[in-house]
Coordinates of N, CA and C in Angstrom, one line a residue:
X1 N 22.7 32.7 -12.6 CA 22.3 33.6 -13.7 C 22.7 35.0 -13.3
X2 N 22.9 35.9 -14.2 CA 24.0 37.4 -14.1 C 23.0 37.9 -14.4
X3 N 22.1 39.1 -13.4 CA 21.1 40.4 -13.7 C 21.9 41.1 -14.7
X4 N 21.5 41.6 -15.3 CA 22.0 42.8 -16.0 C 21.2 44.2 -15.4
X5 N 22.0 45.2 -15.3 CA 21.9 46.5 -14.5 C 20.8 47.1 -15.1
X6 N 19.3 47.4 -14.4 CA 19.0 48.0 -15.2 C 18.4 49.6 -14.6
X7 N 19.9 50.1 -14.2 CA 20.3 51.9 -14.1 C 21.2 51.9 -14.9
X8 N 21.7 53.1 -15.5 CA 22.9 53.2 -16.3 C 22.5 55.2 -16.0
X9 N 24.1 55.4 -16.2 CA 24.2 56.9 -15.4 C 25.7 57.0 -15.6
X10 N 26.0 58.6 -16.8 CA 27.1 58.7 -17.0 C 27.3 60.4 -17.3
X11 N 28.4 60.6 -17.4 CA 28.7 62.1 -17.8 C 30.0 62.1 -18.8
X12 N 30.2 63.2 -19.7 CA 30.8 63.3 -20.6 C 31.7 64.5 -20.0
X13 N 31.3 64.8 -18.3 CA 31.7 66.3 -18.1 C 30.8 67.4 -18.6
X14 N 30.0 67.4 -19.4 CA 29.3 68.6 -19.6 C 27.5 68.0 -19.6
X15 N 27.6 67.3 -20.1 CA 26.2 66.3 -19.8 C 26.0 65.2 -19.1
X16 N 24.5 64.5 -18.7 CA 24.4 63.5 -18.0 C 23.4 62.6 -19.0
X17 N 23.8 61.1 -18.9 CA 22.9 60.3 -19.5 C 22.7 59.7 -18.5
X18 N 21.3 59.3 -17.7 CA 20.9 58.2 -17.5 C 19.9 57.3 -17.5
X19 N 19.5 56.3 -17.7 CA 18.5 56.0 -17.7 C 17.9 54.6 -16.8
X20 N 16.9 54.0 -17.1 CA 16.1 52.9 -16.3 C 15.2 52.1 -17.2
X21 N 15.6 50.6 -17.2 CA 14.1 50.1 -17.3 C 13.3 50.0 -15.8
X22 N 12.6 50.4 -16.5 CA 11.2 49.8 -15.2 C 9.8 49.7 -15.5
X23 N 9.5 48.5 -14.6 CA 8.4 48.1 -14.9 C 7.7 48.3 -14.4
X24 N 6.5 49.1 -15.1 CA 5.6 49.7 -15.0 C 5.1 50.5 -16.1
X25 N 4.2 51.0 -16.8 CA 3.8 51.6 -17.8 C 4.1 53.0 -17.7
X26 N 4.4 54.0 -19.1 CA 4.9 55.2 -19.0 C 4.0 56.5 -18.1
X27 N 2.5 55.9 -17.8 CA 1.6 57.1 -17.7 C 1.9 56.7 -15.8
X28 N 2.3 55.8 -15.5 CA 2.4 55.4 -14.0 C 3.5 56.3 -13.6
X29 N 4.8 56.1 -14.4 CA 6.3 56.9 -14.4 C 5.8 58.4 -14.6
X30 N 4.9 59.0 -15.1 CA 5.0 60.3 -15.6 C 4.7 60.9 -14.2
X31 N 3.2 60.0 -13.9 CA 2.8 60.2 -12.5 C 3.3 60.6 -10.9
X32 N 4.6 59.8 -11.1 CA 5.3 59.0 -10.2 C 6.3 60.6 -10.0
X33 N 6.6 61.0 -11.0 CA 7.4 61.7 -11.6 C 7.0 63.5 -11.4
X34 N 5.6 64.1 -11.6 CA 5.3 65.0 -11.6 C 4.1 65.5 -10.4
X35 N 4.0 64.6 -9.7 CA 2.5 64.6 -8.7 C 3.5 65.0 -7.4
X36 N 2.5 65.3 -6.4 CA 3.0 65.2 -5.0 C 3.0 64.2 -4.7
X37 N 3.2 63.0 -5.1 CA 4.1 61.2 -4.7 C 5.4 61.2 -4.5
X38 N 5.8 62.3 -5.5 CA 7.5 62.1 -5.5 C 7.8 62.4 -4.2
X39 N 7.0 63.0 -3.5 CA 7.7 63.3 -2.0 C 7.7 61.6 -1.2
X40 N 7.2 60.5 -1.7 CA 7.2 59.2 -1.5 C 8.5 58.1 -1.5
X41 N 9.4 58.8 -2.7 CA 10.1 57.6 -3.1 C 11.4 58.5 -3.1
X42 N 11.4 59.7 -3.5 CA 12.6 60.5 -4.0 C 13.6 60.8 -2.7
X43 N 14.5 60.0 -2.5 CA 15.6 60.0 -1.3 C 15.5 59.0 -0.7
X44 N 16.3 59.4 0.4 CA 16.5 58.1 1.5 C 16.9 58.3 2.6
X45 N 17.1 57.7 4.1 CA 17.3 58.2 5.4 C 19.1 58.8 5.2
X46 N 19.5 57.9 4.2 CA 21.1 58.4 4.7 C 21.6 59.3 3.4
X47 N 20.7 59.9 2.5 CA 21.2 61.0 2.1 C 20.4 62.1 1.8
X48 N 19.3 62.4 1.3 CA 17.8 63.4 1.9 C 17.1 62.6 1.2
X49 N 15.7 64.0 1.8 CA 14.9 63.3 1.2 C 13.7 64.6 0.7
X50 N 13.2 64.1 -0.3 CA 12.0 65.6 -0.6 C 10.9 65.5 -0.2
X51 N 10.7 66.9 0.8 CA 9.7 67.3 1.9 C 8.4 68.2 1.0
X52 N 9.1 68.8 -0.2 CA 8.3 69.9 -0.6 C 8.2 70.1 -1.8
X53 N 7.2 69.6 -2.7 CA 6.9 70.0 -4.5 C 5.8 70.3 -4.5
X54 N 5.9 71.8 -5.6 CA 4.5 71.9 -6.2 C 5.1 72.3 -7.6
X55 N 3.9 72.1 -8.1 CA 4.4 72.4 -10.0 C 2.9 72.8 -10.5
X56 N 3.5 73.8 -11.2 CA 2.5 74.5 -12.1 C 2.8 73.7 -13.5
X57 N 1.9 72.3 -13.5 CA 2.3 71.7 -14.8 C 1.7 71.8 -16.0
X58 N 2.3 73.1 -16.8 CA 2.3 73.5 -18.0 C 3.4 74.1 -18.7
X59 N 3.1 74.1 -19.8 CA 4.7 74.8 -20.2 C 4.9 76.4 -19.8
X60 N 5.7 76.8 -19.5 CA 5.7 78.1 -18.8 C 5.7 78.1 -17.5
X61 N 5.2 77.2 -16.7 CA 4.8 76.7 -15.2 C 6.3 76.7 -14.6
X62 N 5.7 77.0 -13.3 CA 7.3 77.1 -12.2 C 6.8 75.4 -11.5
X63 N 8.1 75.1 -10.6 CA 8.0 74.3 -10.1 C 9.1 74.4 -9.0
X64 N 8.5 74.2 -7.8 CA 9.5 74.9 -6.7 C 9.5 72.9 -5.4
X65 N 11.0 72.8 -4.6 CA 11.4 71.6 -4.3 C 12.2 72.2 -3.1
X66 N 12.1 71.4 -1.7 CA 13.2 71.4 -0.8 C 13.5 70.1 -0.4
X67 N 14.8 69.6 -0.8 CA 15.2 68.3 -0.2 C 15.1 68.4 1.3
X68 N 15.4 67.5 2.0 CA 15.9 67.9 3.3 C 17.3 67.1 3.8
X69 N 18.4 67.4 3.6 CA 19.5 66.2 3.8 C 19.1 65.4 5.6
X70 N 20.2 64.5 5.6 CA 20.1 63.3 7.0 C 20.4 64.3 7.9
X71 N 21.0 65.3 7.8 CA 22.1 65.7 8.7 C 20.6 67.2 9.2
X72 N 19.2 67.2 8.6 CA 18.6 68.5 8.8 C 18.3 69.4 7.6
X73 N 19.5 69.7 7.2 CA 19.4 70.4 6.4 C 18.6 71.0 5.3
X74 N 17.6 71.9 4.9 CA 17.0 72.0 4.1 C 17.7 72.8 2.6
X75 N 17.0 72.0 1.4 CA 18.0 72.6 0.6 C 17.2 72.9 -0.7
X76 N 16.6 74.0 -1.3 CA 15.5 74.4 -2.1 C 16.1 74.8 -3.2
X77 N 15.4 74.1 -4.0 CA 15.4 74.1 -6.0 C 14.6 74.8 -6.4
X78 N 14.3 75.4 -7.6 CA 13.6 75.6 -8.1 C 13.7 75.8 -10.1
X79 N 12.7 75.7 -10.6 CA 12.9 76.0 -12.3 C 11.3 76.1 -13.0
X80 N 11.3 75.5 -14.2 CA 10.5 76.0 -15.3 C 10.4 74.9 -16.1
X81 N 9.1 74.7 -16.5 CA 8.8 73.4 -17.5 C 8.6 74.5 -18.5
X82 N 9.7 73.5 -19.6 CA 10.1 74.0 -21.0 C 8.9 73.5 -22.3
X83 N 8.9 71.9 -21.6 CA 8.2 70.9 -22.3 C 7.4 70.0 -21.9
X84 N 6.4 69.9 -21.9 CA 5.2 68.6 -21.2 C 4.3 68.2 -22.0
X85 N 4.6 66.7 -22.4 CA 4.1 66.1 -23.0 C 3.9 65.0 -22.3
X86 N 2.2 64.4 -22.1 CA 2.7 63.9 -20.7 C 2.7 62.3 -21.5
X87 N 2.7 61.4 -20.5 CA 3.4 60.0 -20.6 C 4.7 59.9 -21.5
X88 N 5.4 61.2 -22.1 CA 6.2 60.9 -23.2 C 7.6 62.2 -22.6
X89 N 7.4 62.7 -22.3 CA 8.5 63.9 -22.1 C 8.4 65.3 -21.4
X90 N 9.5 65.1 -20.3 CA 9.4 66.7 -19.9 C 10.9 67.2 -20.1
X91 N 11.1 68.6 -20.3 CA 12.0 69.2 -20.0 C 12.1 70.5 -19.5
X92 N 12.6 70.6 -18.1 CA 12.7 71.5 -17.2 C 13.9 72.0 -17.2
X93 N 13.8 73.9 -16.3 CA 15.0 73.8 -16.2 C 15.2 73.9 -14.2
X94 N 16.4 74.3 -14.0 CA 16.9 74.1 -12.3 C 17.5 74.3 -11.9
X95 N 17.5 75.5 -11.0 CA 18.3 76.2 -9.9 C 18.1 75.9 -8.5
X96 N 19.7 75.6 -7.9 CA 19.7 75.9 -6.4 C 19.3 77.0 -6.2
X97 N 18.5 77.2 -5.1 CA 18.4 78.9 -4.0 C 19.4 78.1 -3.3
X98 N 20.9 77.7 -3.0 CA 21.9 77.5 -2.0 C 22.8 77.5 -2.6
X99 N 23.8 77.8 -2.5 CA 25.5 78.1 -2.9 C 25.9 76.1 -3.2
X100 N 25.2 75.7 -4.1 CA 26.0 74.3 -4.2 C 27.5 74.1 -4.1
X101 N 28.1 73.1 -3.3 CA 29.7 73.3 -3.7 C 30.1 73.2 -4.7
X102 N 29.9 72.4 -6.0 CA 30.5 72.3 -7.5 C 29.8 73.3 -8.2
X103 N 28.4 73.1 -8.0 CA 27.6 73.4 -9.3 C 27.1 75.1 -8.8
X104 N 27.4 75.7 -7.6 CA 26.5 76.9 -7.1 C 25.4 77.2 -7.5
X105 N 24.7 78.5 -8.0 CA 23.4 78.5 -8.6 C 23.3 78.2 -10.2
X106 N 24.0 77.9 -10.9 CA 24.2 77.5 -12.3 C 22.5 77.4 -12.0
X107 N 21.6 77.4 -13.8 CA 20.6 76.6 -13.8 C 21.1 75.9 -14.7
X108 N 20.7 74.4 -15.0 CA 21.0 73.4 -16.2 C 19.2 73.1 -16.2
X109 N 19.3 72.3 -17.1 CA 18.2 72.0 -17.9 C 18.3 70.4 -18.0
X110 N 17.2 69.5 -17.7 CA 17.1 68.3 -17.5 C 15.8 68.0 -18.7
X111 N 15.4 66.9 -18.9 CA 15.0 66.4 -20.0 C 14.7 64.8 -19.7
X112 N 13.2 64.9 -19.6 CA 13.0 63.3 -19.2 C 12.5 62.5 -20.3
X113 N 12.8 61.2 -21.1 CA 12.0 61.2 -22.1 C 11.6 59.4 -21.5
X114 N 9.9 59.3 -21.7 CA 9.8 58.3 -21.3 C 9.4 57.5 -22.4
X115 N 10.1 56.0 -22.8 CA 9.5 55.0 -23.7 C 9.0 54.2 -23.6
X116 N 7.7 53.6 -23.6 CA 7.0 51.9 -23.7 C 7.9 51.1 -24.3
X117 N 8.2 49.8 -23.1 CA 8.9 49.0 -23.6 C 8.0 47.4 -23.5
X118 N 8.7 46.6 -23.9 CA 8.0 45.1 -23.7 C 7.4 44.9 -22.2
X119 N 8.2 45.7 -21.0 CA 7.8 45.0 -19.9 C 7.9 46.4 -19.1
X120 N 7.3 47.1 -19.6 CA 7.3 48.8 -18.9 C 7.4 50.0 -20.1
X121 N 8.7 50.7 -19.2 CA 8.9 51.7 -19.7 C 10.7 51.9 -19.1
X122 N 11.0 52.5 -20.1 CA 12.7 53.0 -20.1 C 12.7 54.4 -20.4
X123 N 13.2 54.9 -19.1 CA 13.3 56.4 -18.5 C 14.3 56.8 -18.4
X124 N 14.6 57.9 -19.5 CA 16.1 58.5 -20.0 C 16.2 60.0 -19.4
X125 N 17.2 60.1 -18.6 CA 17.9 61.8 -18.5 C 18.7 62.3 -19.2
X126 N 18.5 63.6 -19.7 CA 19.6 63.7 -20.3 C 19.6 65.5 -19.3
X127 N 20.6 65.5 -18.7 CA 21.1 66.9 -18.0 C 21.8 67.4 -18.2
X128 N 22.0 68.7 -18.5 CA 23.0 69.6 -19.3 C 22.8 70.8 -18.5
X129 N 24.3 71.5 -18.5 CA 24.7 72.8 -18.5 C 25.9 72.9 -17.3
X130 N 26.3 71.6 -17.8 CA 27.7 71.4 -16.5 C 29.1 71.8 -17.6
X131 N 29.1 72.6 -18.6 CA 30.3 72.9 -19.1 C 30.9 73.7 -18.0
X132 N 32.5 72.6 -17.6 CA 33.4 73.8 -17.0 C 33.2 73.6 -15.4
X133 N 32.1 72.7 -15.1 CA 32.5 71.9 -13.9 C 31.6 70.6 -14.0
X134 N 33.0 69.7 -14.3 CA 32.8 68.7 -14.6 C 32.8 67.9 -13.0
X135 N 33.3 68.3 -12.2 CA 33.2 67.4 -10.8 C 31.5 67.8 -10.4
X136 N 30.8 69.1 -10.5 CA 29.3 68.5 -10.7 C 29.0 67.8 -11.3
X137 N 28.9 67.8 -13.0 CA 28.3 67.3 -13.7 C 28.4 65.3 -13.4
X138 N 30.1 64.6 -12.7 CA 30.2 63.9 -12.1 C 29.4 63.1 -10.7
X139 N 29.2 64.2 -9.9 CA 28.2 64.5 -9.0 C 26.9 63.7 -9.0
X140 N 26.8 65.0 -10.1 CA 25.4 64.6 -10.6 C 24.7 63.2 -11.4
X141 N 25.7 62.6 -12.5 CA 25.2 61.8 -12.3 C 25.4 60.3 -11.6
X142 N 26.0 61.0 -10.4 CA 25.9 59.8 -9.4 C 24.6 59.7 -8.3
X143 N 24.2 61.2 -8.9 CA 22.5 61.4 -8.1 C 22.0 60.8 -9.0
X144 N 21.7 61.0 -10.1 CA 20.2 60.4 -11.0 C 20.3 58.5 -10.9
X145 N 21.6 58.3 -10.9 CA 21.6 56.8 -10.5 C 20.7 56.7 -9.1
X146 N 21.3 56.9 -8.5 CA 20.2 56.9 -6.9 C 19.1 57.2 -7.0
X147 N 18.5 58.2 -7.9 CA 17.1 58.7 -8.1 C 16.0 57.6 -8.7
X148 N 17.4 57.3 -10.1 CA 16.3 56.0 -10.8 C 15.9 54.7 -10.0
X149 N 17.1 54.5 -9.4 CA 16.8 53.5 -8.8 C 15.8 53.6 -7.7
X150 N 15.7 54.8 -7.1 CA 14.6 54.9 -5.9 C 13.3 54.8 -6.8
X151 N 13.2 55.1 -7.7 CA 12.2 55.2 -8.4 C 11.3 54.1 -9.3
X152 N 12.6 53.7 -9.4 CA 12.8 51.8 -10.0 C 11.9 50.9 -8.8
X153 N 12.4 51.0 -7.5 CA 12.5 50.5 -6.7 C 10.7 50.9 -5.9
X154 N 10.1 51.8 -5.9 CA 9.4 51.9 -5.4 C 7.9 51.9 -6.2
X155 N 8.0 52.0 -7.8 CA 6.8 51.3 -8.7 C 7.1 49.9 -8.8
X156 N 8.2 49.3 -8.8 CA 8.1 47.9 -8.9 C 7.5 47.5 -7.5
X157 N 8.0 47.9 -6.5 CA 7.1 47.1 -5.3 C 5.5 47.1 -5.4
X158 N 5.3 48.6 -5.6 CA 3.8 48.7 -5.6 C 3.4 47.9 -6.4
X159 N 4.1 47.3 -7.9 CA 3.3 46.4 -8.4 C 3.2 45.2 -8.2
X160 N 4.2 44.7 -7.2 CA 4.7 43.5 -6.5 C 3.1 42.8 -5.2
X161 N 3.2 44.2 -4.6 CA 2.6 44.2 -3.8 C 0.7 44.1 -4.4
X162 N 0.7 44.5 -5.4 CA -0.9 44.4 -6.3 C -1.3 42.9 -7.3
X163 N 0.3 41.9 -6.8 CA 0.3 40.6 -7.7 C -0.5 39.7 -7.2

């Protein structure tokens, strides 16, 4: 029998679509998603990992991030929640404080929309503001595949592990 994929992550060059089923309910994902847990799931030994989130979650609220790559390196984001609606949608926006190689300090604007599905929830990005460098916007959504899936990957156990 053939799984069918369930990450999907693509670019147009100027935007990013991607999304996830997973199983788990939307208010678990929002959670997962906006709390100091993400420092739990978000990375991995061989590419970083995030050491540092706090969020003022409200609309107007900042929200400040340092990955930390394999190799050491610390690498600090920051932006602004546009929209928070919780179990249902955020959209933020996000800047490097570091000279990215494709993307430099551009801010783009990300957009999470979460849906109840029959056996969870399906969690959509949509990331914008890569007109005109399309090898980030590329990049990038080869990160949010990695992201979902760590993310995929680490509510499904917890629920594995509570069976």
């Amino acid at each position: 029998m053939m799984q069918i994929a369930r990450v999907h992550s693509m670019t147009n060059g100027e935007t990013i679509m991607a999304s996830a089923e997973i199983e788990a309910p939307p208010e678990r994902i929002f959670r997962a998603l906006v709390g100091k847990e993400v420092e739990q799931w978000w990375g991995s030994a061989a590419t970083y990992r995030m050491v540092d989130w706090s969020a003022d979650l409200r609309v107007g609220g900042h929200w400040t991030v340092v990955v930390r790559t394999a190799g050491g390196r610390d690498l600090p984001a920051s932006g602004e929640f546009l929209e928070l609606e919780a179990q249902r949608r955020i959209v933020q926006t996000r800047v490097y404080a570091w000279d990215h190689p494709t993307l430099g300090r551009r801010q783009t604007t990300i957009a999470w929309l979460l849906e109840p599905t029959a056996k969870g929830t399906r969690l959509t990005i949509c990331h914008g503001g890569f007109s005109g460098v399309s090898e980030a916007a590329t990049e990038h959504a080869e990160g949010w595949g990695r992201v979902l899936a760590w993310l995929q990957a680490y509510v499904e156990a917890e629920r594995l592990a509570a069976a």
